[in-house]
Tab-separated table of N, CA and C in Angstrom:
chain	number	residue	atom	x	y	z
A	19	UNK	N	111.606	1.296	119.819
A	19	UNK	CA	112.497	0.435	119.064
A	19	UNK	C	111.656	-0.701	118.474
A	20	UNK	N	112.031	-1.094	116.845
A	20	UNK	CA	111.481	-2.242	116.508
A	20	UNK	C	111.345	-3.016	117.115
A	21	UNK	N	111.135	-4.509	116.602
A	21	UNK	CA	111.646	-5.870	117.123
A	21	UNK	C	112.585	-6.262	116.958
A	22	UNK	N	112.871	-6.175	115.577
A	22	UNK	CA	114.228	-6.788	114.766
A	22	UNK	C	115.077	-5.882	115.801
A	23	UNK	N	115.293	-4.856	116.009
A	23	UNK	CA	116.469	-3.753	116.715
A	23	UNK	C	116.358	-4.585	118.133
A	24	UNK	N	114.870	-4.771	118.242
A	24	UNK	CA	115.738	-5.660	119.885
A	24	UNK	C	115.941	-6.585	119.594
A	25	UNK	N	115.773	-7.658	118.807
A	25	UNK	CA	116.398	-8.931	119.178
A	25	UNK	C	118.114	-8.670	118.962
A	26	UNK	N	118.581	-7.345	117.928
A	26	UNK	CA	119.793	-7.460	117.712
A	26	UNK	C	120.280	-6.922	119.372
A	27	UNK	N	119.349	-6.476	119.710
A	27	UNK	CA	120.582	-5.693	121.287
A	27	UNK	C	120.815	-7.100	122.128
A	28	UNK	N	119.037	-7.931	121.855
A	28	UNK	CA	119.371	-9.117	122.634
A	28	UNK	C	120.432	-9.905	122.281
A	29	UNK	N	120.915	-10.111	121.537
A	29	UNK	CA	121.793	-10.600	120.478
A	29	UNK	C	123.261	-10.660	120.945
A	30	UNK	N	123.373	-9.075	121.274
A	30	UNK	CA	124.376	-8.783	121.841
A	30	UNK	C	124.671	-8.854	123.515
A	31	UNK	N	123.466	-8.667	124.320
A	31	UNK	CA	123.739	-9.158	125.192
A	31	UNK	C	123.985	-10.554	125.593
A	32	UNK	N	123.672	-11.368	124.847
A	32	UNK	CA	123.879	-12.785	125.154
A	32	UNK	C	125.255	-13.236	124.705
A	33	UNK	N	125.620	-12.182	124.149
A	33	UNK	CA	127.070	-12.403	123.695
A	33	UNK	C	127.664	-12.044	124.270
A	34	UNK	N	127.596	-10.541	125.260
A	34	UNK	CA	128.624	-10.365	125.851
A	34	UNK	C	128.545	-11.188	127.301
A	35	UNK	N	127.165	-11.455	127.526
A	35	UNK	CA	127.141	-12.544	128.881
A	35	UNK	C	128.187	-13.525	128.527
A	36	UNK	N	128.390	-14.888	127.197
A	36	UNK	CA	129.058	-15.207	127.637
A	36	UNK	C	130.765	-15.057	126.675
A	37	UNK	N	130.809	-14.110	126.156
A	37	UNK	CA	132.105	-13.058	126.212
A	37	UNK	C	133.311	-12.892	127.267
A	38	UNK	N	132.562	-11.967	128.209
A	38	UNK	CA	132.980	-11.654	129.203
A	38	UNK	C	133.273	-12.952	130.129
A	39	UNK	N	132.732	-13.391	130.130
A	39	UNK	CA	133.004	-14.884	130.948
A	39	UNK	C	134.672	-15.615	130.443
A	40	UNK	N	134.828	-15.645	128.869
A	40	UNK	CA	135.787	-16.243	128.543
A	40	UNK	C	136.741	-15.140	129.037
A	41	UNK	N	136.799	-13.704	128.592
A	41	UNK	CA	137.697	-12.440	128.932
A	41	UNK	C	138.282	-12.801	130.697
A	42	UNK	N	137.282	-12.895	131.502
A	42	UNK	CA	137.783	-12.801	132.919
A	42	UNK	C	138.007	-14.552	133.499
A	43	UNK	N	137.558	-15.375	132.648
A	43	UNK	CA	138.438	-16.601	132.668
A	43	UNK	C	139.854	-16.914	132.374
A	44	UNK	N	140.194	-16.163	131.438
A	44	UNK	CA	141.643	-16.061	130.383
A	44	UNK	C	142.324	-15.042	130.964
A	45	UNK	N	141.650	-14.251	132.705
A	45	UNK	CA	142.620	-12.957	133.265
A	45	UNK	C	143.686	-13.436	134.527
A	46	UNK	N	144.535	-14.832	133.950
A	46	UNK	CA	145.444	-15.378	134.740
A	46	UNK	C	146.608	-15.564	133.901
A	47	UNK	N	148.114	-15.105	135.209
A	47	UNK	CA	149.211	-15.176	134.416
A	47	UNK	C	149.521	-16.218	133.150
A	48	UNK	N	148.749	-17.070	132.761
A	48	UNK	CA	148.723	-18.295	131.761
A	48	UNK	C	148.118	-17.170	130.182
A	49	UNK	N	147.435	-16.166	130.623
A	49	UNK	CA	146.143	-15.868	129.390
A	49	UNK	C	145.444	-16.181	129.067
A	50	UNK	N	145.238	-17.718	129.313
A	50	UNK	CA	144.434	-18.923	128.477
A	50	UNK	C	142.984	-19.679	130.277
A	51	UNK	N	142.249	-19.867	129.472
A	51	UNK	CA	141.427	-20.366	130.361
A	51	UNK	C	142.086	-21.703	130.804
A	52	UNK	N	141.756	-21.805	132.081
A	52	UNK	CA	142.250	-23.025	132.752
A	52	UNK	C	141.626	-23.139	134.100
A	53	UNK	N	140.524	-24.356	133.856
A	53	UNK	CA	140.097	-24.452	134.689
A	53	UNK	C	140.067	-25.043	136.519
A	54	UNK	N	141.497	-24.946	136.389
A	54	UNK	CA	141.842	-24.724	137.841
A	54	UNK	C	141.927	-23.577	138.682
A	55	UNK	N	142.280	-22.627	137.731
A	55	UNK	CA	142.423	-21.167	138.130
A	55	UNK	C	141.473	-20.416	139.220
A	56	UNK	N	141.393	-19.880	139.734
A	56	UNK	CA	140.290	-19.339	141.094
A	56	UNK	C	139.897	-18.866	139.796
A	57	UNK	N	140.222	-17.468	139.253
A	57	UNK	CA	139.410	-16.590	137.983
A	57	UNK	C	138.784	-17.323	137.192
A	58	UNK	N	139.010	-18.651	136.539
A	58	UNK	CA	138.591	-19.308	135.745
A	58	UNK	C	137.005	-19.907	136.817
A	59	UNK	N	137.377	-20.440	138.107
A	59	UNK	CA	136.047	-21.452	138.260
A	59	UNK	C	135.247	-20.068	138.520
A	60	UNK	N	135.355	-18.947	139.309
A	60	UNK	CA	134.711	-18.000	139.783
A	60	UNK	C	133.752	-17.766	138.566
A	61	UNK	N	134.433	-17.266	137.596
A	61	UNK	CA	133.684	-16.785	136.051
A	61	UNK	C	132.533	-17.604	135.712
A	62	UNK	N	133.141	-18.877	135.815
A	62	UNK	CA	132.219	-20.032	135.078
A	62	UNK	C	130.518	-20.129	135.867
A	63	UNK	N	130.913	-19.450	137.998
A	63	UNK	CA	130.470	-19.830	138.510
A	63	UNK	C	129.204	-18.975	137.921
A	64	UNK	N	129.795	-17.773	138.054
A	64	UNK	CA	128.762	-16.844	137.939
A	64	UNK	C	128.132	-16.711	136.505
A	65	UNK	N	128.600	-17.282	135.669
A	65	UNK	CA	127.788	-17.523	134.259
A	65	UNK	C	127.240	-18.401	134.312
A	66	UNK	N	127.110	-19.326	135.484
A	66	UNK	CA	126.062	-20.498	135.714
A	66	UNK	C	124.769	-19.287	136.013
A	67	UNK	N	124.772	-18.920	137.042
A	67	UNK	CA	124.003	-18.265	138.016
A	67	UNK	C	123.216	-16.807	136.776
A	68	UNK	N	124.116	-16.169	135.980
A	68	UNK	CA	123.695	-15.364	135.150
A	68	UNK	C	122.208	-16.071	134.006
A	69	UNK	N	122.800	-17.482	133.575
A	69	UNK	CA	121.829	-17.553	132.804
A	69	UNK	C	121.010	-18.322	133.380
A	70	UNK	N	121.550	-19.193	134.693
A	70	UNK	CA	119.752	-19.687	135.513
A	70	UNK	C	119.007	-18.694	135.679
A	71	UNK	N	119.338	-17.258	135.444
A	71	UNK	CA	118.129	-16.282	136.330
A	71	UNK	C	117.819	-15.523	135.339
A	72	UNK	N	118.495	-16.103	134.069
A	72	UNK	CA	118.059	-14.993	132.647
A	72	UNK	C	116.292	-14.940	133.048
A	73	UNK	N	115.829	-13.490	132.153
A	73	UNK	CA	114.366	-14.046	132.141
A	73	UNK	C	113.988	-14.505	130.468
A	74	UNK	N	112.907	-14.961	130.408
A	74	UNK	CA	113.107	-15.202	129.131
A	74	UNK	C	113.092	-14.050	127.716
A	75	UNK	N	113.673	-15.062	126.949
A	75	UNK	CA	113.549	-14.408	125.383
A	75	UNK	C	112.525	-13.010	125.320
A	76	UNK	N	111.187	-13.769	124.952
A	76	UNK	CA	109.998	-12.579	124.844
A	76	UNK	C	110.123	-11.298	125.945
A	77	UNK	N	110.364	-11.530	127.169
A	77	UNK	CA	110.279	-10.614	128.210
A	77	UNK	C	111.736	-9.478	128.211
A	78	UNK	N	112.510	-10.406	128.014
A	78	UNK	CA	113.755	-9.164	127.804
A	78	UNK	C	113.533	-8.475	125.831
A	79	UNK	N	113.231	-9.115	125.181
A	79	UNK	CA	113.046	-8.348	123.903
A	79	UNK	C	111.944	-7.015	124.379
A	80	UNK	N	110.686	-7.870	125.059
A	80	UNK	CA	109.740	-6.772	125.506
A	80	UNK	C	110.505	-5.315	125.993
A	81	UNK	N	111.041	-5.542	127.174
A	81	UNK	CA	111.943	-4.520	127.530
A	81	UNK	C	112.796	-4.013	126.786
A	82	UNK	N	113.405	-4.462	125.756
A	82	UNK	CA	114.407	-3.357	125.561
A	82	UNK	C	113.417	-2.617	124.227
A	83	UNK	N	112.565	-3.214	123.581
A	83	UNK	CA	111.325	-2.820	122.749
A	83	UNK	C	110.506	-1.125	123.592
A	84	UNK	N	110.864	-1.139	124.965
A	84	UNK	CA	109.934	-0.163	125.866
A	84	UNK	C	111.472	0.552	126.418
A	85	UNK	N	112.424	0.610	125.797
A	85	UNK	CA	113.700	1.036	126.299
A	85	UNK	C	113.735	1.233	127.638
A	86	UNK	N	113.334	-0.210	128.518
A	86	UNK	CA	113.524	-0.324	129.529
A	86	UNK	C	115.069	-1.021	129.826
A	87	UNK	N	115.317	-0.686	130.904
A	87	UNK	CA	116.767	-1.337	130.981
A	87	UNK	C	116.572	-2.786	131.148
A	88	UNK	N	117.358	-3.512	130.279
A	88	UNK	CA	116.907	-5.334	130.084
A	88	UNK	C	117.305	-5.791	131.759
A	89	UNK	N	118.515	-5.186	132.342
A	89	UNK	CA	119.476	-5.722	133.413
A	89	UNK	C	118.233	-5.799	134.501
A	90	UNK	N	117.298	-4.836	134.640
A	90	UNK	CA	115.877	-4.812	135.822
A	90	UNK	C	115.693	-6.284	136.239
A	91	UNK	N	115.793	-7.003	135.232
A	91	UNK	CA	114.751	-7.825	135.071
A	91	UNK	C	115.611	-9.006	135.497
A	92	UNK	N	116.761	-9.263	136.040
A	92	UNK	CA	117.762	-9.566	136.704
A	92	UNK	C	117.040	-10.019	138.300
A	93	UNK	N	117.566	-10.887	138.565
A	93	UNK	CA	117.798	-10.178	140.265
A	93	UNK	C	118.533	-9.668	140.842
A	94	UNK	N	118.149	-8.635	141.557
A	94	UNK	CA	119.000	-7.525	142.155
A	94	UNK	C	120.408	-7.945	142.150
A	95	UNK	N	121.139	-9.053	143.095
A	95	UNK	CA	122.669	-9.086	142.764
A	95	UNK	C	123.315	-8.926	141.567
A	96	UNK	N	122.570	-9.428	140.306
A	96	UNK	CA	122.982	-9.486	139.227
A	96	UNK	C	123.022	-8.370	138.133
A	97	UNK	N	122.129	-7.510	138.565
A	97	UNK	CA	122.239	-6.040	137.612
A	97	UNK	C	123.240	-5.979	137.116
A	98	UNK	N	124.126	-5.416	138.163
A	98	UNK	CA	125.026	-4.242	137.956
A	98	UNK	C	125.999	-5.182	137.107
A	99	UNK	N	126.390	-6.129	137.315
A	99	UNK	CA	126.806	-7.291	136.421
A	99	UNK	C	126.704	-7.489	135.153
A	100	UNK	N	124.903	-7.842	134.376
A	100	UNK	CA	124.669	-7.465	133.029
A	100	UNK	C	124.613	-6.512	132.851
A	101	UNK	N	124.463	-5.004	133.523
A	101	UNK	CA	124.222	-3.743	132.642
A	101	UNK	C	125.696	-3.657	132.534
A	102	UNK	N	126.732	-3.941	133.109
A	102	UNK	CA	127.882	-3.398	132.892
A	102	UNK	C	128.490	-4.518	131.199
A	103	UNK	N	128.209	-5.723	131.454
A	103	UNK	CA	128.711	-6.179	130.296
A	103	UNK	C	127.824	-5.853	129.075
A	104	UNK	N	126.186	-5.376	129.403
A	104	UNK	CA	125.822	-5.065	127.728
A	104	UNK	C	126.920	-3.566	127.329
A	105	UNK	N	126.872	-2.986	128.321
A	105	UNK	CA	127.470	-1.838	127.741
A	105	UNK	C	129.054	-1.408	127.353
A	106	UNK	N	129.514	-2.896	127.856
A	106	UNK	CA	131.162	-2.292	128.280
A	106	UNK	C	131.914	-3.735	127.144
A	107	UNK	N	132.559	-2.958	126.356
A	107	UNK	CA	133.339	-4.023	125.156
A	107	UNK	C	134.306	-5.022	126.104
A	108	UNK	N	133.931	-6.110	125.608
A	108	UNK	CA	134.976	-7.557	126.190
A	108	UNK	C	136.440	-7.037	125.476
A	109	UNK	N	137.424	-6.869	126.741
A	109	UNK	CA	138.977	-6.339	126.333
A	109	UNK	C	139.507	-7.196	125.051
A	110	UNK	N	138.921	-8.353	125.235
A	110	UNK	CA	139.811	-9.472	124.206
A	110	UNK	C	139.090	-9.165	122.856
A	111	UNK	N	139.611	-8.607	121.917
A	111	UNK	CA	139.026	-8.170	120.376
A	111	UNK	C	138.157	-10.197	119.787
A	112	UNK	N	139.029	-10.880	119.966
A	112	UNK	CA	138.825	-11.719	119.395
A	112	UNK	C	137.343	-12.571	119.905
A	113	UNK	N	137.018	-11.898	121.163
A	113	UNK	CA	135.329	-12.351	121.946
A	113	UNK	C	134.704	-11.295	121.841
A	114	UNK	N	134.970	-10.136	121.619
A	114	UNK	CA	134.550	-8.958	121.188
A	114	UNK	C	133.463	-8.574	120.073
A	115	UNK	N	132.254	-8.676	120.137
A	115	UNK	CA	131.344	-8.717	119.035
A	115	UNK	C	131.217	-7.843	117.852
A	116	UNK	N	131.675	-6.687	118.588
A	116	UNK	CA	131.768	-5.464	118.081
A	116	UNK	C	133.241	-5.179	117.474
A	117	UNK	N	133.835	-5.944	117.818
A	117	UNK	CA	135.095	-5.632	116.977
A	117	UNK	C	135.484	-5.647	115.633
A	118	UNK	N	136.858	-5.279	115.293
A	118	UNK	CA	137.314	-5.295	114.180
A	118	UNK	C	137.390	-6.813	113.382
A	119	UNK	N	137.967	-7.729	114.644
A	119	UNK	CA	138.200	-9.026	114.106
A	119	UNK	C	136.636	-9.572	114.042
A	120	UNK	N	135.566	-9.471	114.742
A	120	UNK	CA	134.821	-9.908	114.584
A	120	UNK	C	133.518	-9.849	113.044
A	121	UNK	N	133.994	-8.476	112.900
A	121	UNK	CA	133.361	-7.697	111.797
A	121	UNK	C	133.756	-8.431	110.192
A	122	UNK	N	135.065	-9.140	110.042
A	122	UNK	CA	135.802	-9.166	109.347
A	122	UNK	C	134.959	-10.735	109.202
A	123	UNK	N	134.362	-11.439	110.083
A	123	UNK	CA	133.681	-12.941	109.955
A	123	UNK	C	132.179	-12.368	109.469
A	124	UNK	N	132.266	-11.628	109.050
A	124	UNK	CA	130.999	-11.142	108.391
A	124	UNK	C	129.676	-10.794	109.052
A	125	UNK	N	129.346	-10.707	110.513
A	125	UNK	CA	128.335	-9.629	110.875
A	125	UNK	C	128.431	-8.207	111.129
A	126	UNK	N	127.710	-7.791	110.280
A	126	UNK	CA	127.537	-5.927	110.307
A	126	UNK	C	126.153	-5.842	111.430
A	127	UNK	N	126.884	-4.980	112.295
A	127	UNK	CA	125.949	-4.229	113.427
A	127	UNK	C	125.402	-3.377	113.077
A	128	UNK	N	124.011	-2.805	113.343
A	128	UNK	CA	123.660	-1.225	113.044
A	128	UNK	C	124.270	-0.480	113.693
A	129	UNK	N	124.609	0.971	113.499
A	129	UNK	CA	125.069	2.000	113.946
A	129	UNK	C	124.307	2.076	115.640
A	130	UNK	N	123.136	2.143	115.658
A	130	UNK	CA	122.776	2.639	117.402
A	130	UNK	C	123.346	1.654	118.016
A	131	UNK	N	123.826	0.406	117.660
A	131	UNK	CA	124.909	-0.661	118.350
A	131	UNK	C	126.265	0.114	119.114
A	132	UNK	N	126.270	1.308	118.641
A	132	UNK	CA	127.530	2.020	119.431
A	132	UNK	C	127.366	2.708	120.393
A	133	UNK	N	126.437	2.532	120.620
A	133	UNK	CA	125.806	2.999	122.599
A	133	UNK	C	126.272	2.156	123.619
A	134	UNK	N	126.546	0.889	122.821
A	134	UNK	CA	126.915	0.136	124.064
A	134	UNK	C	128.023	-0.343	123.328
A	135	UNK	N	129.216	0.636	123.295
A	135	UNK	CA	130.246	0.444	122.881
A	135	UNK	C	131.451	1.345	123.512
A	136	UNK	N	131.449	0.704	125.176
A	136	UNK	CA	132.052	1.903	125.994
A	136	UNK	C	133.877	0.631	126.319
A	137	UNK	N	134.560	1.400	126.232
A	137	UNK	CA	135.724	0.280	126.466
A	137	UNK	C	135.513	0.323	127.719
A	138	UNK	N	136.100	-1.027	127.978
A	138	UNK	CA	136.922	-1.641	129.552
A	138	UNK	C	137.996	-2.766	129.515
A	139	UNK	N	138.610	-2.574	130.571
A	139	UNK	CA	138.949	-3.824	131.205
A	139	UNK	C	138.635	-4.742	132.032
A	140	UNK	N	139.385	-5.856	132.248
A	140	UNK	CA	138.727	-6.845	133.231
A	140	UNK	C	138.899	-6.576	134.543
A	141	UNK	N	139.758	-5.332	134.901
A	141	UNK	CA	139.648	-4.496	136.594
A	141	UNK	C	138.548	-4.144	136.663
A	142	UNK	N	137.645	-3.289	135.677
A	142	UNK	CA	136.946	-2.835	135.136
A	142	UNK	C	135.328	-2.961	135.759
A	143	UNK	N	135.507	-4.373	135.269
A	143	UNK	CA	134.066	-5.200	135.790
A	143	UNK	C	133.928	-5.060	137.173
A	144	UNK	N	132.634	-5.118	137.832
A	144	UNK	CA	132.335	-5.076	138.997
A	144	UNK	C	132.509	-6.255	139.603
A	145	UNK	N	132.745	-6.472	141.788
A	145	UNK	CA	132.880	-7.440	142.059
A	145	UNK	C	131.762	-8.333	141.455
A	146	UNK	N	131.584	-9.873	141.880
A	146	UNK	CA	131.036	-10.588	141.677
A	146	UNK	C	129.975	-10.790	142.541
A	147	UNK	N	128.691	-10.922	142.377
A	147	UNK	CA	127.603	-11.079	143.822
A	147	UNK	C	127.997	-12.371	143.869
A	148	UNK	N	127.626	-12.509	145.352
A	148	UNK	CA	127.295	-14.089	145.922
A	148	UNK	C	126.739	-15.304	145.214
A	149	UNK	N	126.838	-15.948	145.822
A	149	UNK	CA	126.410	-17.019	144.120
A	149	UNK	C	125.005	-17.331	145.173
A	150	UNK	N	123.951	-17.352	143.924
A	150	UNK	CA	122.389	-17.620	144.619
A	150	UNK	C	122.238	-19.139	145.519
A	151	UNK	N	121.606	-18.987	146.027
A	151	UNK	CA	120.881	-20.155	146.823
A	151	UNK	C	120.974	-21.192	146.085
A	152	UNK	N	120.101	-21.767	144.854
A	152	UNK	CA	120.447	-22.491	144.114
A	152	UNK	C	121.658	-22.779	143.324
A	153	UNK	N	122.155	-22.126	143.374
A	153	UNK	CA	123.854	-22.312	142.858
A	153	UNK	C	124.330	-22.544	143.501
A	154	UNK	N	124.275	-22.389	144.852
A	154	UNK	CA	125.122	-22.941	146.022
A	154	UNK	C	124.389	-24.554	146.566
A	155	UNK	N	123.754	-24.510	146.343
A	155	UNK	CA	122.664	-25.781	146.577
A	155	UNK	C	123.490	-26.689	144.857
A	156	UNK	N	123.238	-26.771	143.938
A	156	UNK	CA	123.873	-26.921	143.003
A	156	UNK	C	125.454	-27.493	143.428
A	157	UNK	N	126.441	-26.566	143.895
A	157	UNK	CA	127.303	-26.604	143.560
A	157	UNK	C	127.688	-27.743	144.962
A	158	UNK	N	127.353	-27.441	146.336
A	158	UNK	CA	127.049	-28.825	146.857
A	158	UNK	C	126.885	-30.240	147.158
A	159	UNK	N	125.715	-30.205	145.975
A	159	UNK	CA	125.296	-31.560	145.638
A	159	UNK	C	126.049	-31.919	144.476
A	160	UNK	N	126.958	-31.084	143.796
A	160	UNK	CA	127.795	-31.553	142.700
A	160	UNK	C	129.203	-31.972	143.496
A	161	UNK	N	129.613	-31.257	144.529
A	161	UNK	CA	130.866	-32.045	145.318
A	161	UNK	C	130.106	-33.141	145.677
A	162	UNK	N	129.348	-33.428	146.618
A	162	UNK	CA	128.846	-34.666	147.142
A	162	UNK	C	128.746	-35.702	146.108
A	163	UNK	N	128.706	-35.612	144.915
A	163	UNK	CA	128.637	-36.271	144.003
A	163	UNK	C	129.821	-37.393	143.569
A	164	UNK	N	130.508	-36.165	143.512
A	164	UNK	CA	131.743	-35.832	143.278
A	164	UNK	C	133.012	-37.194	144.635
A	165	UNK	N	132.550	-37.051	145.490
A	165	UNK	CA	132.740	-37.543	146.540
A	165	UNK	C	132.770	-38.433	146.505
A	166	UNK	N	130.988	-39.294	146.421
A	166	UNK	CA	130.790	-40.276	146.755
A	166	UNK	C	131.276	-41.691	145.537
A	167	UNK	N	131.459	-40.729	144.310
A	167	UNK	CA	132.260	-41.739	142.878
A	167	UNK	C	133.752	-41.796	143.407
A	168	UNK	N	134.409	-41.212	144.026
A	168	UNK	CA	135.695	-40.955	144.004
A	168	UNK	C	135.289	-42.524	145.325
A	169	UNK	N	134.622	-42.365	146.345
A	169	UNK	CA	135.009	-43.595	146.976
A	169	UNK	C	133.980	-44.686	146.418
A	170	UNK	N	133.730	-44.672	145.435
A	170	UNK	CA	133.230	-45.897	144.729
A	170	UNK	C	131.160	-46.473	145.009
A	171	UNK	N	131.432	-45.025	145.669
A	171	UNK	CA	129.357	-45.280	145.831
A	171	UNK	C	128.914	-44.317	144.923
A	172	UNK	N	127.930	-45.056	144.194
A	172	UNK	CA	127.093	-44.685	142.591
A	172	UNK	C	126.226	-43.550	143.412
């Protein structure tokens, strides 16, 4: 594969990373993201954790340039996670890259773009891994934070 052909797959995966995030945020009786929702913080959590562990730009273009699977390059919890969203269309047309509505705002995909054009739903998606060490370390020191303003220590 070219370059130009991978940066477009990269393209798309970074879209459906955070795609899918809004899709399974917006999968509460409301429809609409709301960030009180368990589905809503869960999503957000793990799209923290997805792109702290992205690898970079050059290295995932490299790979999909060697039609290696980009998701490898993940850490293990997280695979099955991005390979499922490069390949699996966000239910909501309107976050949907590949869609009709999207097509209509004027980007044309190439045709081998329909390899990773498998429908799903948001049952669909796999559970969620554990949230990493640092995300939990993160998320921690953001209550404690959180805490210590609420009783008035900076």
């Amino acid at each position: 594969m070219n370059k130009a052909d991978a940066v477009i797959v990269y393209d798309l995966l970074f879209k459906r990373l955070l795609n899918w995030d809004i899709a399974l945020a917006c999968n509460n009786p409301r429809g609409r993201i709301d960030g009180r929702s368990k589905e809503s913080r869960a999503s957000a959590l793990l799209l923290r954790d997805l792109v702290a562990n992205m690898p970079t730009f050059d290295n995932l273009v490299a790979a999909i340039r060697k039609d290696q699977d980009p998701a490898d390059l993940w850490p293990e919890p997280f695979r099955e996670t991005v390979r499922f969203r490069l390949c699996h269309m966000v239910p909501r047309a309107i976050n949907e890259p590949l869609s009709e509505e999207s097509k209509s705002h004027g980007r044309a995909w190439p045709d081998f773009i329909q390899r990773y054009a498998k429908p799903a739903t948001c049952a669909d998606h796999p559970p969620f891994p554990p949230p990493s060490h640092g995300m939990q370390e993160f998320s921690r020191r953001r209550r404690q934070s959180k805490i210590s303003a609420a009783k008035g220590v900076a």
